[in-house]
Amino acid sequence: MRWKGRHGGTGAAATGAGASPAGPSDAAGTGRRDRRGGGPACWTGAEPACAADSEHVVLRYLAAFGPASVADVQTWAGRTRLRPVLERLRPQLAVFRDEHGVELFDLPDAPRPDADARAPVRFLPEYDNLLAAHTDRTRMISEEARKRVMTRNRMRATFLVDGQVTGAWKLHPGKASATLEIDPFRPLTAIERAEIEAEGARLLEFAVPGAAHDLRDGTAPSVGSEDKVTGEETGQQ
């Protein structure tokens, strides 16, 4: 996902079917390879990534999540000392600074929507990379919303309204029907609700094609509960 207004091969190598990763020979005749001290290639069958591979990974990251700072890239990659990689790439990147003076890198031909452009509603799955790809996540999720989305062992599926996490969602599939339940974190305008329903319908058709679909607001009282409350109030009168 591209952010608006922010500018001012792995896999084991095998030589044949059923080949095992290369490693020290089975000198003891146990059928096992002694991988102690053999290095990463003994386990993965591939040599560690070289500098060129790191540059490729950073470019792929920027293609998805730029503009981004050095800290953003390192947070996403789970690595430190990536500034030299970005410095090597600097001549081929677009460079900006945010409102705090932090340097941001991006691909020169990447789309950068105007700050006033409205982002479409999007549904994100659990543990979506978007919410883990930056150091400063307040651009897409408030601290209050973060506490409702991220727990010690879970990251809820969320939906975005104009680029901001505005609620969570859960799919309830059945044999002949499916319900998309939303949990908005704030009141929705009529326009926002219509956009969520339209995108939700597309999600339901993708996830459970051909079934009867329904979208339910989990925070709204059911018709039955409303009638019960009204009846109780009428009886009290």
GROMACS .gro file of C-alpha atoms in nm:
model
  237
    1MET     CA    1   0.000   0.000   0.000
    2ARG     CA    2   0.126   0.345  -0.086
    3TRP     CA    3   0.095   0.629   0.163
    4LYS     CA    4  -0.035   0.970   0.065
    5GLY     CA    5   0.121   1.298   0.168
    6ARG     CA    6   0.452   1.153   0.286
    7HIS     CA    7   0.696   1.353   0.078
    8GLY     CA    8   0.709   1.716   0.200
    9GLY     CA    9   1.584  -1.671  -0.377
   10THR     CA   10   1.533  -1.840  -0.073
   11GLY     CA   11   1.472  -2.212  -0.059
   12ALA     CA   12   1.697  -2.511  -0.033
   13ALA     CA   13   1.914  -2.591  -0.331
   14ALA     CA   14   1.900  -2.954  -0.435
   15THR     CA   15   2.103  -3.142  -0.689
   16GLY     CA   16   1.842  -3.408  -0.744
   17ALA     CA   17   1.514  -3.552  -0.625
   18GLY     CA   18   1.519  -3.597  -0.249
   19ALA     CA   19   1.862  -3.439  -0.214
   20SER     CA   20   1.951  -3.313   0.131
   21PRO     CA   21   2.123  -2.983   0.209
   22ALA     CA   22   2.495  -3.008   0.172
   23GLY     CA   23   2.682  -3.063   0.493
   24PRO     CA   24   2.961  -3.255   0.661
   25SER     CA   25   2.968  -3.620   0.562
   26ASP     CA   26   2.817  -3.895   0.772
   27ALA     CA   27   3.149  -4.024   0.898
   28ALA     CA   28   2.992  -4.220   1.183
   29GLY     CA   29   2.754  -4.408   0.955
   30THR     CA   30   2.447  -4.302   1.158
   31GLY     CA   31   2.245  -4.178   0.862
   32ARG     CA   32   2.261  -3.823   1.000
   33ARG     CA   33   2.469  -3.531   0.889
   34ASP     CA   34   2.672  -3.352   1.152
   35ARG     CA   35   2.572  -2.988   1.104
   36ARG     CA   36   2.756  -2.854   1.408
   37GLY     CA   37   2.972  -2.567   1.292
   38GLY     CA   38   2.875  -2.628   0.931
   39GLY     CA   39   2.726  -2.281   0.876
   40PRO     CA   40   2.384  -2.177   0.740
   41ALA     CA   41   2.430  -2.364   0.411
   42CYS     CA   42   2.427  -2.693   0.601
   43TRP     CA   43   2.071  -2.622   0.715
   44THR     CA   44   1.920  -2.432   0.424
   45GLY     CA   45   2.117  -2.557   0.127
   46ALA     CA   46   2.176  -2.193   0.025
   47GLU     CA   47   2.453  -1.949   0.097
   48PRO     CA   48   2.376  -1.638   0.308
   49ALA     CA   49   2.239  -1.339   0.121
   50CYS     CA   50   2.499  -1.112  -0.029
   51ALA     CA   51   2.489  -0.733  -0.041
   52ALA     CA   52   2.310  -0.737  -0.375
   53ASP     CA   53   2.036  -0.956  -0.226
   54SER     CA   54   1.989  -0.706   0.061
   55GLU     CA   55   1.951  -0.425  -0.188
   56HIS     CA   56   1.689  -0.623  -0.379
   57VAL     CA   57   1.492  -0.686  -0.059
   58VAL     CA   58   1.500  -0.316   0.035
   59LEU     CA   59   1.380  -0.215  -0.312
   60ARG     CA   60   1.094  -0.465  -0.290
   61TYR     CA   61   1.002  -0.326   0.051
   62LEU     CA   62   0.996   0.030  -0.080
   63ALA     CA   63   0.781  -0.078  -0.374
   64ALA     CA   64   0.515  -0.191  -0.127
   65PHE     CA   65   0.554   0.043   0.171
   66GLY     CA   66   0.752   0.350   0.065
   67PRO     CA   67   0.821   0.627   0.137
   68ALA     CA   68   0.999   0.487   0.443
   69SER     CA   69   1.282   0.569   0.678
   70VAL     CA   70   1.584   0.356   0.761
   71ALA     CA   71   1.415   0.267   1.090
   72ASP     CA   72   1.101   0.157   0.903
   73VAL     CA   73   1.298  -0.080   0.680
   74GLN     CA   74   1.484  -0.226   0.979
   75THR     CA   75   1.162  -0.273   1.176
   76TRP     CA   76   1.004  -0.464   0.889
   77ALA     CA   77   1.314  -0.671   0.816
   78GLY     CA   78   1.393  -0.747   1.177
   79ARG     CA   79   1.751  -0.641   1.109
   80THR     CA   80   1.982  -0.356   1.204
   81ARG     CA   81   2.263  -0.179   1.017
   82LEU     CA   82   2.068  -0.137   0.695
   83ARG     CA   83   2.162   0.229   0.650
   84PRO     CA   84   2.468   0.136   0.436
   85VAL     CA   85   2.234  -0.053   0.203
   86LEU     CA   86   2.013   0.254   0.160
   87GLU     CA   87   2.317   0.472   0.114
   88ARG     CA   88   2.432   0.253  -0.173
   89LEU     CA   89   2.084   0.279  -0.324
   90ARG     CA   90   2.051   0.655  -0.265
   91PRO     CA   91   2.150   0.759  -0.622
   92GLN     CA   92   1.858   0.562  -0.765
   93LEU     CA   93   1.597   0.658  -0.502
   94ALA     CA   94   1.374   0.958  -0.439
   95VAL     CA   95   1.451   1.113  -0.100
   96PHE     CA   96   1.216   1.328   0.111
   97ARG     CA   97   1.180   1.445   0.470
   98ASP     CA   98   0.872   1.416   0.685
   99GLU     CA   99   0.729   1.683   0.916
  100HIS     CA  100   0.981   1.581   1.184
  101GLY     CA  101   1.281   1.604   0.952
  102VAL     CA  102   1.324   1.226   0.922
  103GLU     CA  103   1.468   1.122   0.587
  104LEU     CA  104   1.238   0.904   0.376
  105PHE     CA  105   1.331   0.689   0.078
  106ASP     CA  106   1.112   0.578  -0.209
  107LEU     CA  107   1.127   0.448  -0.563
  108PRO     CA  108   1.142   0.745  -0.805
  109ASP     CA  109   0.850   0.629  -1.019
  110ALA     CA  110   0.629   0.506  -0.733
  111PRO     CA  111   0.277   0.652  -0.703
  112ARG     CA  112   0.250   0.915  -0.431
  113PRO     CA  113  -0.112   1.036  -0.400
  114ASP     CA  114  -0.175   1.392  -0.292
  115ALA     CA  115  -0.236   1.444   0.078
  116ASP     CA  116  -0.597   1.540   0.006
  117ALA     CA  117  -0.670   1.225  -0.197
  118ARG     CA  118  -0.916   0.994  -0.022
  119ALA     CA  119  -0.796   0.636   0.019
  120PRO     CA  120  -1.051   0.360  -0.053
  121VAL     CA  121  -1.187   0.126   0.213
  122ARG     CA  122  -0.974  -0.185   0.249
  123PHE     CA  123  -1.010  -0.502   0.461
  124LEU     CA  124  -0.682  -0.636   0.603
  125PRO     CA  125  -0.636  -0.992   0.731
  126GLU     CA  126  -0.494  -1.088   1.069
  127TYR     CA  127  -0.125  -1.008   1.109
  128ASP     CA  128  -0.122  -0.799   0.792
  129ASN     CA  129   0.224  -0.669   0.709
  130LEU     CA  130   0.097  -0.314   0.670
  131LEU     CA  131   0.059  -0.278   1.046
  132ALA     CA  132   0.406  -0.419   1.112
  133ALA     CA  133   0.602  -0.256   0.830
  134HIS     CA  134   0.683   0.080   0.991
  135THR     CA  135   0.835   0.211   1.311
  136ASP     CA  136   0.584   0.496   1.329
  137ARG     CA  137   0.247   0.324   1.288
  138THR     CA  138   0.036   0.622   1.391
  139ARG     CA  139   0.003   0.708   1.022
  140MET     CA  140  -0.243   0.422   0.987
  141ILE     CA  141  -0.348   0.326   1.340
  142SER     CA  142  -0.408   0.538   1.650
  143GLU     CA  143  -0.277   0.432   1.988
  144GLU     CA  144  -0.633   0.367   2.108
  145ALA     CA  145  -0.707   0.149   1.806
  146ARG     CA  146  -0.374  -0.030   1.839
  147LYS     CA  147  -0.467  -0.148   2.188
  148ARG     CA  148  -0.786  -0.299   2.048
  149VAL     CA  149  -0.612  -0.465   1.753
  150MET     CA  150  -0.279  -0.590   1.890
  151THR     CA  151  -0.257  -0.813   2.195
  152ARG     CA  152   0.023  -1.029   2.326
  153ASN     CA  153  -0.065  -1.324   2.104
  154ARG     CA  154  -0.288  -1.177   1.835
  155MET     CA  155  -0.334  -0.909   1.571
  156ARG     CA  156  -0.697  -0.878   1.468
  157ALA     CA  157  -0.819  -0.844   1.111
  158THR     CA  158  -0.896  -0.476   1.050
  159PHE     CA  159  -1.050  -0.243   0.796
  160LEU     CA  160  -0.920   0.094   0.680
  161VAL     CA  161  -1.125   0.404   0.611
  162ASP     CA  162  -0.926   0.673   0.430
  163GLY     CA  163  -0.604   0.492   0.517
  164GLN     CA  164  -0.671   0.467   0.892
  165VAL     CA  165  -0.762   0.158   1.093
  166THR     CA  166  -1.123   0.226   1.185
  167GLY     CA  167  -1.241  -0.112   1.306
  168ALA     CA  168  -1.200  -0.489   1.308
  169TRP     CA  169  -1.384  -0.761   1.121
  170LYS     CA  170  -1.453  -1.131   1.135
  171LEU     CA  171  -1.593  -1.372   0.878
  172HIS     CA  172  -1.854  -1.628   0.981
  173PRO     CA  173  -1.878  -1.876   0.691
  174GLY     CA  174  -2.151  -2.136   0.666
  175LYS     CA  175  -2.256  -2.406   0.423
  176ALA     CA  176  -2.503  -2.189   0.232
  177SER     CA  177  -2.441  -1.843   0.377
  178ALA     CA  178  -2.167  -1.622   0.517
  179THR     CA  179  -2.176  -1.319   0.744
  180LEU     CA  180  -1.913  -1.047   0.763
  181GLU     CA  181  -1.922  -0.896   1.112
  182ILE     CA  182  -1.762  -0.555   1.158
  183ASP     CA  183  -1.660  -0.389   1.483
  184PRO     CA  184  -1.619  -0.016   1.419
  185PHE     CA  185  -1.404   0.171   1.670
  186ARG     CA  186  -1.598   0.495   1.616
  187PRO     CA  187  -1.932   0.606   1.470
  188LEU     CA  188  -1.941   0.577   1.091
  189THR     CA  189  -2.087   0.831   0.853
  190ALA     CA  190  -2.346   0.720   0.599
  191ILE     CA  191  -2.089   0.752   0.320
  192GLU     CA  192  -1.829   0.549   0.513
  193ARG     CA  193  -2.082   0.278   0.592
  194ALA     CA  194  -2.185   0.254   0.227
  195GLU     CA  195  -1.820   0.220   0.120
  196ILE     CA  196  -1.760  -0.049   0.385
  197GLU     CA  197  -2.068  -0.241   0.272
  198ALA     CA  198  -1.959  -0.225  -0.092
  199GLU     CA  199  -1.605  -0.345  -0.018
  200GLY     CA  200  -1.741  -0.602   0.228
  201ALA     CA  201  -1.964  -0.745  -0.044
  202ARG     CA  202  -1.659  -0.790  -0.266
  203LEU     CA  203  -1.472  -0.959   0.019
  204LEU     CA  204  -1.761  -1.198   0.083
  205GLU     CA  205  -1.788  -1.292  -0.284
  206PHE     CA  206  -1.414  -1.359  -0.293
  207ALA     CA  207  -1.406  -1.560   0.032
  208VAL     CA  208  -1.734  -1.750  -0.004
  209PRO     CA  209  -1.843  -1.730  -0.367
  210GLY     CA  210  -2.199  -1.825  -0.450
  211ALA     CA  211  -2.324  -1.821  -0.089
  212ALA     CA  212  -2.589  -1.593   0.056
  213HIS     CA  213  -2.404  -1.294   0.203
  214ASP     CA  214  -2.479  -1.065   0.494
  215LEU     CA  215  -2.288  -0.784   0.668
  216ARG     CA  216  -2.355  -0.723   1.037
  217ASP     CA  217  -2.239  -0.442   1.265
  218GLY     CA  218  -2.140  -0.617   1.585
  219THR     CA  219  -2.165  -0.295   1.785
  220ALA     CA  220  -2.524  -0.221   1.683
  221PRO     CA  221  -2.811  -0.362   1.895
  222SER     CA  222  -3.021  -0.624   1.722
  223VAL     CA  223  -3.381  -0.545   1.627
  224GLY     CA  224  -3.503  -0.788   1.889
  225SER     CA  225  -3.306  -0.621   2.166
  226GLU     CA  226  -3.433  -0.279   2.058
  227ASP     CA  227  -3.792  -0.403   2.072
  228LYS     CA  228  -3.735  -0.551   2.415
  229VAL     CA  229  -3.592  -0.228   2.551
  230THR     CA  230  -3.878  -0.027   2.398
  231GLY     CA  231  -4.134  -0.266   2.546
  232GLU     CA  232  -3.975  -0.246   2.891
  233GLU     CA  233  -3.971   0.132   2.875
  234THR     CA  234  -4.335   0.137   2.763
  235GLY     CA  235  -4.433  -0.096   3.043
  236GLN     CA  236  -4.259   0.124   3.296
  237GLN     CA  237  -4.452   0.422   3.173
   0.00000   0.00000   0.00000
